[in-house]
Amino acid sequence: EPAAPAPGPAAANADAARAPDVVERTLTKPLGVVLEETDEGGPPVVAEVREGGSAFDDISIEAGMLLVAVDGAPCSGLDGAMAQIAAAGDAVALTLRKGAPKAKVERKAPPPPPAAAPAPPPPPPPTAGPATITVRQEGKPDTSVRCKQGAILRTELLGAKVDVYTLVGKMSNCNGVGQCGTCVVDVEGGAASPRTAVEDRKLKGKPPSYRLACQTVVEGDLAVRTKP
């Protein structure tokens, strides 16, 4: 007797949609979903759902879920998933699957430490000094933005109404969580934090002065050029 034919993709998708551990939602950008690479290199995992994104109000989306498809196309790896989200329109259809539950680890309280003399109070933290960001924009006069040292460059530029993003970046940016690579600026001089590992990956092949504004900490006076 001939074997029954294997179910096609449509049937498989229908089965996935009926599975109790699968959640399908259509959300508007910004999503507010922070993704991380999995050890296996498969679908990325939801590390955090941030307030201000459309996913924050959906209680069915939670940390630990795997993003298995975007607009019906399977996801493989963090970079691939972010590219799919960036290429999607304002509304993005996400298919997520609950990850395997982690085994509980029994933790025993450590024995109390021996009594010791009270330590002297720590010195007060140093006060962050002021900094000036000189902003150069094509077709516009240079402007200055005042902030405190230790501030995030993207936050200060957007707060001063500086046009950080290109048109595509305005539609697809990740809301400043370091995953889309669209807030690129050219730090032409001054004091800024070193490049992060995220920037090394997102800006591979770009000049060393190119930075992601969301990953850059202002450490003193700075000169930047937007949309290089």
Coordinates of C-alpha atoms in Angstrom, one line a residue:
E1 CA 0.0 0.0 0.0
P2 CA 1.6 3.4 -1.0
A3 CA 2.7 5.7 1.9
A4 CA 0.7 8.8 2.6
P5 CA 2.3 12.0 1.2
A6 CA 4.1 14.2 3.6
P7 CA 2.2 17.4 4.7
G8 CA 3.1 20.5 2.7
P9 CA 4.3 23.8 4.0
A10 CA 0.8 25.1 4.4
A11 CA -0.2 22.2 6.6
A12 CA 3.0 22.6 8.7
N13 CA 2.2 26.3 9.1
A14 CA -1.3 25.6 10.2
D15 CA -0.1 23.1 12.7
A16 CA 2.4 25.6 14.1
A17 CA -0.4 28.2 14.4
R18 CA -2.5 25.8 16.4
A19 CA 0.4 24.8 18.7
P20 CA -0.3 26.3 22.2
D21 CA 3.3 27.4 22.5
V22 CA 3.2 29.5 19.3
V23 CA 2.2 33.2 19.4
E24 CA 1.5 35.2 16.2
R25 CA 1.1 38.9 16.5
T26 CA 1.1 41.9 14.0
L27 CA 2.8 44.9 15.7
T28 CA 3.7 48.4 14.6
K29 CA 7.1 49.9 14.8
P30 CA 8.9 50.6 17.0
L31 CA 8.4 47.1 18.4
G32 CA 10.4 47.5 21.7
V33 CA 11.6 43.9 21.4
V34 CA 15.2 43.4 22.3
L35 CA 16.7 40.2 20.6
E36 CA 19.8 38.2 21.4
E37 CA 21.7 35.5 19.5
T38 CA 21.1 32.0 20.7
D39 CA 24.1 29.6 21.4
E40 CA 22.9 27.3 18.7
G41 CA 22.8 30.0 16.0
G42 CA 19.1 29.4 15.4
P43 CA 16.2 31.8 15.8
P44 CA 17.0 34.7 18.1
V45 CA 15.6 34.9 21.6
V46 CA 13.6 37.8 23.1
A47 CA 15.9 39.2 25.8
E48 CA 13.6 42.1 26.9
V49 CA 10.3 43.8 26.0
R50 CA 10.8 47.6 26.5
E51 CA 8.2 50.1 27.5
G52 CA 7.4 52.5 24.6
G53 CA 7.2 49.7 22.0
S54 CA 4.1 48.2 20.7
A55 CA 5.0 44.8 22.1
F56 CA 5.0 46.1 25.7
D57 CA 1.2 46.1 26.0
D58 CA 0.8 42.5 24.6
I59 CA 1.1 40.2 27.7
S60 CA 1.5 37.2 25.4
I61 CA 5.0 38.4 24.3
E62 CA 7.6 37.8 27.0
A63 CA 11.4 37.3 27.5
G64 CA 12.7 33.9 26.6
M65 CA 10.5 33.4 23.5
L66 CA 12.1 32.5 20.2
L67 CA 11.4 34.6 17.1
V68 CA 10.9 31.9 14.5
A69 CA 9.4 34.0 11.6
V70 CA 8.9 37.6 10.4
D71 CA 6.1 38.2 7.9
G72 CA 5.9 34.4 7.4
A73 CA 9.6 34.0 6.5
P74 CA 11.6 31.8 8.8
C75 CA 14.4 33.5 11.0
S76 CA 17.9 32.2 11.2
G77 CA 20.3 34.1 13.4
L78 CA 20.1 37.6 14.9
D79 CA 21.4 39.5 11.9
G80 CA 19.0 37.8 9.6
A81 CA 16.0 38.5 11.8
M82 CA 17.0 42.2 12.3
A83 CA 17.4 42.6 8.5
Q84 CA 13.9 41.1 8.0
I85 CA 12.4 43.5 10.5
A86 CA 14.1 46.5 9.0
A87 CA 12.9 45.5 5.5
A88 CA 9.3 45.1 6.7
G89 CA 6.7 47.9 6.6
D90 CA 5.3 49.8 9.5
A91 CA 3.3 46.7 10.6
V92 CA 5.3 43.6 11.2
A93 CA 3.9 40.0 11.6
L94 CA 5.9 38.1 14.2
T95 CA 5.7 34.4 14.9
L96 CA 7.2 33.5 18.3
R97 CA 7.6 30.2 20.1
K98 CA 8.0 29.7 23.8
G99 CA 11.5 28.3 24.6
A100 CA 12.1 25.2 26.6
P101 CA 11.6 25.8 30.4
K102 CA 14.9 26.1 32.3
A103 CA 15.4 23.6 35.1
K104 CA 15.2 25.1 38.5
V105 CA 18.5 25.2 40.4
E106 CA 18.4 24.8 44.1
R107 CA 20.3 27.5 45.8
K108 CA 21.4 27.3 49.4
A109 CA 22.0 30.4 51.4
P110 CA 25.7 30.9 52.2
P111 CA 26.7 31.0 55.8
P112 CA 26.7 34.5 57.3
P113 CA 30.1 36.3 57.2
P114 CA 31.9 36.9 60.4
A115 CA 31.3 40.2 62.1
A116 CA 33.6 43.0 61.0
A117 CA 34.2 46.5 62.0
P118 CA 32.0 48.9 60.0
A119 CA 33.7 50.3 56.9
P120 CA 34.1 54.0 56.5
P121 CA 31.5 55.7 54.2
P122 CA 32.6 55.8 50.5
P123 CA 33.6 59.2 49.1
P124 CA 30.8 61.0 47.1
P125 CA 30.9 60.2 43.4
P126 CA 32.5 62.8 41.2
T127 CA 30.1 65.3 39.6
A128 CA 29.8 64.9 35.8
G129 CA 31.0 68.1 34.1
P130 CA 29.3 69.8 31.2
A131 CA 30.1 69.0 27.6
T132 CA 29.4 70.6 24.2
I133 CA 28.5 68.6 21.2
T134 CA 29.2 70.4 17.9
V135 CA 26.8 69.0 15.3
R136 CA 27.5 69.3 11.6
Q137 CA 24.6 68.5 9.2
E138 CA 24.7 68.7 5.4
G139 CA 23.0 71.8 4.1
K140 CA 22.6 73.3 7.6
P141 CA 24.8 75.5 9.8
D142 CA 26.7 73.9 12.6
T143 CA 24.8 73.8 15.9
S144 CA 25.9 73.2 19.5
V145 CA 24.2 70.9 22.0
R146 CA 25.0 71.2 25.7
C147 CA 24.8 68.1 27.9
K148 CA 26.5 66.4 30.8
Q149 CA 29.5 64.1 30.5
G150 CA 28.3 60.5 30.6
A151 CA 25.2 61.2 28.5
I152 CA 24.2 58.9 25.5
L153 CA 24.9 60.7 22.3
R154 CA 21.7 59.6 20.5
T155 CA 19.5 60.8 23.5
E156 CA 21.1 64.2 23.5
L157 CA 20.9 64.7 19.7
L158 CA 17.3 63.6 19.5
G159 CA 16.4 65.8 22.5
A160 CA 17.9 68.8 20.6
K161 CA 15.8 68.0 17.5
V162 CA 18.9 66.9 15.5
D163 CA 18.0 64.9 12.4
V164 CA 19.9 61.7 13.2
Y165 CA 18.2 59.2 10.9
T166 CA 17.9 58.9 7.1
L167 CA 14.3 58.3 5.8
V168 CA 14.8 54.5 5.9
G169 CA 16.2 54.8 9.4
K170 CA 13.2 56.8 10.6
M171 CA 10.9 53.9 9.6
S172 CA 13.1 51.0 10.7
N173 CA 15.2 52.1 13.7
C174 CA 15.3 49.9 16.8
N175 CA 14.5 52.7 19.2
G176 CA 18.1 53.0 20.4
V177 CA 18.9 49.4 21.6
G178 CA 21.9 48.8 19.3
Q179 CA 20.4 46.3 16.9
C180 CA 19.5 48.2 13.6
G181 CA 22.7 50.2 12.9
T182 CA 20.8 53.2 11.5
C183 CA 21.9 55.9 13.9
V184 CA 25.4 56.1 12.4
V185 CA 27.4 59.4 13.0
D186 CA 31.0 60.4 12.2
V187 CA 32.8 61.5 15.4
E188 CA 35.2 63.9 13.9
G189 CA 36.9 64.8 17.2
G190 CA 36.6 65.1 20.9
A191 CA 36.1 62.7 23.8
A192 CA 33.8 59.7 23.4
S193 CA 33.7 56.2 24.8
P194 CA 35.5 53.4 22.9
R195 CA 33.6 51.4 20.2
T196 CA 31.5 48.6 21.6
A197 CA 31.4 45.0 20.3
V198 CA 28.0 45.8 18.8
E199 CA 29.5 48.7 16.8
D200 CA 32.5 46.5 15.7
R201 CA 30.0 44.1 14.2
K202 CA 27.5 46.6 12.8
L203 CA 30.1 49.0 11.4
K204 CA 32.5 46.4 10.0
G205 CA 34.5 47.9 7.1
K206 CA 33.5 51.5 8.1
P207 CA 36.1 54.1 9.2
P208 CA 37.1 54.0 12.9
S209 CA 35.4 57.4 13.5
Y210 CA 32.0 56.0 12.4
R211 CA 29.9 55.3 15.6
L212 CA 26.4 54.2 16.5
A213 CA 25.0 57.2 18.4
C214 CA 23.0 54.9 20.7
Q215 CA 26.2 53.2 21.8
T216 CA 28.4 56.3 22.2
V217 CA 28.9 58.0 25.6
V218 CA 29.8 61.6 25.7
E219 CA 33.0 62.0 27.8
G220 CA 33.8 65.6 26.9
D221 CA 33.4 68.1 24.1
L222 CA 32.6 66.4 20.9
A223 CA 32.3 67.2 17.2
V224 CA 30.0 64.9 15.1
R225 CA 28.6 64.8 11.6
T226 CA 25.2 63.2 11.1
K227 CA 24.2 60.8 8.3
P228 CA 27.8 60.3 7.0

